[in-house]
Short mmCIF file of C-alpha atoms in Angstrom, two decimals:
data_model
loop_
_atom_site.label_atom_id
_atom_site.label_comp_id
_atom_site.label_asym_id
_atom_site.label_seq_id
_atom_site.Cartn_x
_atom_site.Cartn_y
_atom_site.Cartn_z
CA ILE A 1 182.72 94.36 5.04
CA GLY A 2 184.64 94.89 8.25
CA ILE A 3 188.11 95.17 8.99
CA CYS A 4 188.90 92.44 11.50
CA LYS A 5 191.72 90.71 13.58
CA GLY A 6 192.21 87.56 15.60
CA GLU A 7 194.76 86.41 18.17
CA TYR A 8 195.10 83.99 21.01
CA PRO A 9 197.85 82.82 23.01
CA THR A 10 197.91 79.30 20.99
CA ILE A 11 197.72 80.52 17.48
CA LYS A 12 199.44 83.11 15.16
CA SER A 13 197.33 86.31 14.65
CA PHE A 14 195.88 86.90 11.79
CA GLU A 15 193.68 89.29 9.70
CA PHE A 16 190.24 88.68 7.92
CA ASP A 17 187.32 90.02 6.15
CA GLU A 18 183.69 89.59 7.39
CA GLN A 19 180.19 90.46 6.58
CA ILE A 20 177.58 90.40 9.41
CA GLU A 21 173.71 90.58 8.51
CA ILE A 22 170.96 91.62 11.00
CA ILE A 23 167.40 91.52 9.75
CA ASP A 24 164.97 93.32 11.85
CA ASN A 25 161.88 90.65 11.65
CA LYS A 26 159.56 93.48 13.26
CA ARG A 27 159.11 91.17 16.11
CA THR A 28 161.05 90.65 19.50
CA PHE A 29 164.21 89.05 17.78
CA LEU A 30 166.44 89.89 15.10
CA THR A 31 168.01 87.16 12.52
CA TYR A 32 171.76 87.42 12.79
CA SER A 33 174.45 85.81 10.28
CA SER A 34 178.25 86.15 10.13
CA SER A 35 180.45 85.14 7.25
CA THR A 36 184.15 85.43 7.37
CA TRP A 37 186.79 84.64 4.63
CA LYS A 38 190.55 85.10 4.45
CA LYS A 39 191.56 88.93 3.92
CA GLY A 40 191.10 89.87 0.32
CA ASP A 41 189.80 86.59 -0.72
CA LYS A 42 186.41 85.76 -0.49
CA GLN A 43 186.78 82.61 -2.10
CA LYS A 44 188.44 81.33 1.01
CA PRO A 45 185.93 81.01 3.63
CA MET A 46 187.04 80.45 7.32
CA HIS A 47 183.96 80.67 9.68
CA SER A 48 180.37 81.40 9.87
CA GLU A 49 177.73 81.46 12.25
CA SER A 50 173.90 82.27 12.49
CA GLY A 51 171.03 82.43 14.77
CA TYR A 52 168.86 84.98 16.50
CA ILE A 53 169.08 88.04 18.79
CA ARG A 54 166.14 88.08 21.31
CA PHE A 55 165.25 91.08 23.48
CA PRO A 56 162.91 89.59 26.34
CA SER A 57 163.04 93.27 28.23
CA ALA A 58 164.41 96.62 27.34
CA LYS A 59 167.60 95.96 29.01
CA THR A 60 167.99 92.10 28.53
CA VAL A 61 169.45 90.64 25.33
CA ASP A 62 169.85 86.84 24.44
CA MET A 63 171.73 85.48 21.55
CA VAL A 64 171.27 81.91 20.14
CA LEU A 65 173.85 80.95 17.44
CA ALA A 66 175.17 77.91 15.48
CA GLN A 67 178.80 77.88 14.33
CA CYS A 68 179.91 75.85 11.42
CA THR A 69 182.75 74.42 13.65
CA GLY A 70 179.68 72.23 15.34
CA ILE A 71 179.33 74.51 18.64
CA THR A 72 176.06 75.87 19.57
CA GLU A 73 176.03 79.03 21.83
CA ILE A 74 173.34 80.46 24.08
CA SER A 75 174.49 83.51 25.36
CA THR A 76 172.30 86.23 27.76
CA GLY A 77 173.24 89.89 28.90
CA GLU A 78 172.34 93.70 28.58
CA VAL A 79 171.99 96.60 26.51
CA GLU A 80 173.51 99.54 27.79
CA LYS A 81 172.70 103.08 26.24
CA ASP A 82 175.66 105.27 25.80
CA GLU A 83 175.31 107.38 28.99
CA GLU A 84 178.14 109.72 28.09
CA GLN A 85 176.41 110.62 24.88
CA LYS A 86 172.89 110.71 26.37
CA ASN A 87 174.07 113.20 29.33
CA ALA A 88 175.71 115.37 26.81
CA GLY A 89 172.72 115.70 24.43
CA ASP A 90 170.48 118.37 24.14
CA ASN A 91 167.07 118.60 25.95
CA GLU A 92 165.28 118.02 22.57
CA ASN A 93 166.79 114.52 22.59
CA PRO A 94 166.13 112.94 26.05
CA GLU A 95 166.93 109.23 24.89
CA GLY A 96 170.38 110.44 23.88
CA SER A 97 172.24 109.50 20.88
CA GLY A 98 170.99 106.37 20.01
CA SER A 99 174.69 104.46 20.40
CA PHE A 100 174.53 101.63 22.77
CA ARG A 101 176.44 98.28 23.79
CA ILE A 102 175.37 94.89 24.21
CA SER A 103 177.45 92.75 26.44
CA LEU A 104 176.76 89.08 26.32
CA LEU A 105 178.23 85.90 28.05
CA SER A 106 177.73 82.36 27.24
CA GLN A 107 175.35 80.38 29.49
CA ASN A 108 175.32 77.17 27.39
CA ILE A 109 178.08 75.89 25.03
CA ASN A 110 177.26 72.53 23.28
CA ARG A 111 179.33 70.83 20.60
CA VAL A 112 179.33 67.97 18.15
CA ALA A 113 180.57 64.67 19.61
CA ASN A 114 183.73 64.86 17.30
CA GLY A 115 184.40 68.40 17.90
CA LYS A 116 188.04 69.49 17.68
CA LYS A 117 190.14 70.22 20.85
CA PRO A 118 190.65 72.31 22.60
CA GLN A 119 187.02 72.83 23.45
CA VAL A 120 185.38 76.29 24.13
CA THR A 121 184.50 76.56 27.63
CA GLN A 122 183.06 80.25 27.55
CA ILE A 123 182.27 83.00 25.32
CA ARG A 124 182.08 86.88 25.96
CA ARG A 125 180.82 89.19 23.09
CA VAL A 126 180.76 92.88 23.41
CA TYR A 127 179.10 94.80 20.53
CA THR A 128 179.06 98.74 20.26
CA TYR A 129 176.94 100.59 17.89
CA ASP A 130 177.93 104.34 17.46
CA LYS A 131 174.86 106.06 16.11
CA THR A 132 176.98 109.11 15.05
CA ASN A 133 179.25 107.08 12.58
CA ASP A 134 176.76 104.55 11.86
CA SER A 135 179.66 102.02 12.67
CA LEU A 136 179.44 98.60 14.64
CA SER A 137 182.39 97.03 16.58
CA TYR A 138 182.86 93.79 18.40
CA GLU A 139 185.21 92.08 20.60
CA ILE A 140 184.94 88.58 21.27
CA SER A 141 186.69 86.56 24.15
CA MET A 142 186.97 83.05 25.01
CA SER A 143 188.18 80.36 27.07
CA THR A 144 188.97 76.79 26.32
CA THR A 145 189.95 73.60 27.97
CA ASN A 146 193.60 75.01 27.41
CA THR A 147 193.03 78.73 28.21
CA LYS A 148 191.30 78.83 31.23
CA GLU A 149 190.84 82.58 31.52
CA LEU A 150 188.70 84.55 29.06
CA THR A 151 191.25 85.87 26.41
CA LYS A 152 190.53 88.26 23.72
CA HIS A 153 190.20 86.41 20.37
CA LEU A 154 188.43 88.56 17.82
CA TYR A 155 187.84 92.08 17.13
CA GLY A 156 186.01 93.53 14.06
CA ALA A 157 184.75 97.04 13.00
CA PHE A 158 182.14 97.89 10.23
CA LYS A 159 180.04 100.30 8.51
CA ARG A 160 176.58 99.95 7.41
CA CYS A 161 176.28 98.83 3.81
CA THR A 162 173.05 99.87 2.16
#
């Protein structure tokens, strides 16, 4: 369960709890799901989304999501190994630390016909995995029909649950 915060120019800042589940299918994609709820009260759900993370190549990543708000999102980006830790690593570990960053930008956003306004027009997601701490964090920015520039919206930090 992550420590998460939300903000946007048109809303009051808020905190929430979130659980992200990523399942390795032993194929070229992972199954992804996220559920959020009011901070400290799992009985008050806020948002959920689920879909797939695909790896068409070693450095390319696609994310295909459906959100409970009636939005579907197809994003494309790249996987970047943590060069700083890779360069600081010893000769016995030429691949580096195992830490990485995934940066995604939406290529296609669709919504149900009666979707709430303002409408989301672009989403950027940046996920960072730190192998040393076995932690995942993300920052999600979006633009809408009211806020034209990509603007920070959500942030979350997680430790792996076993």
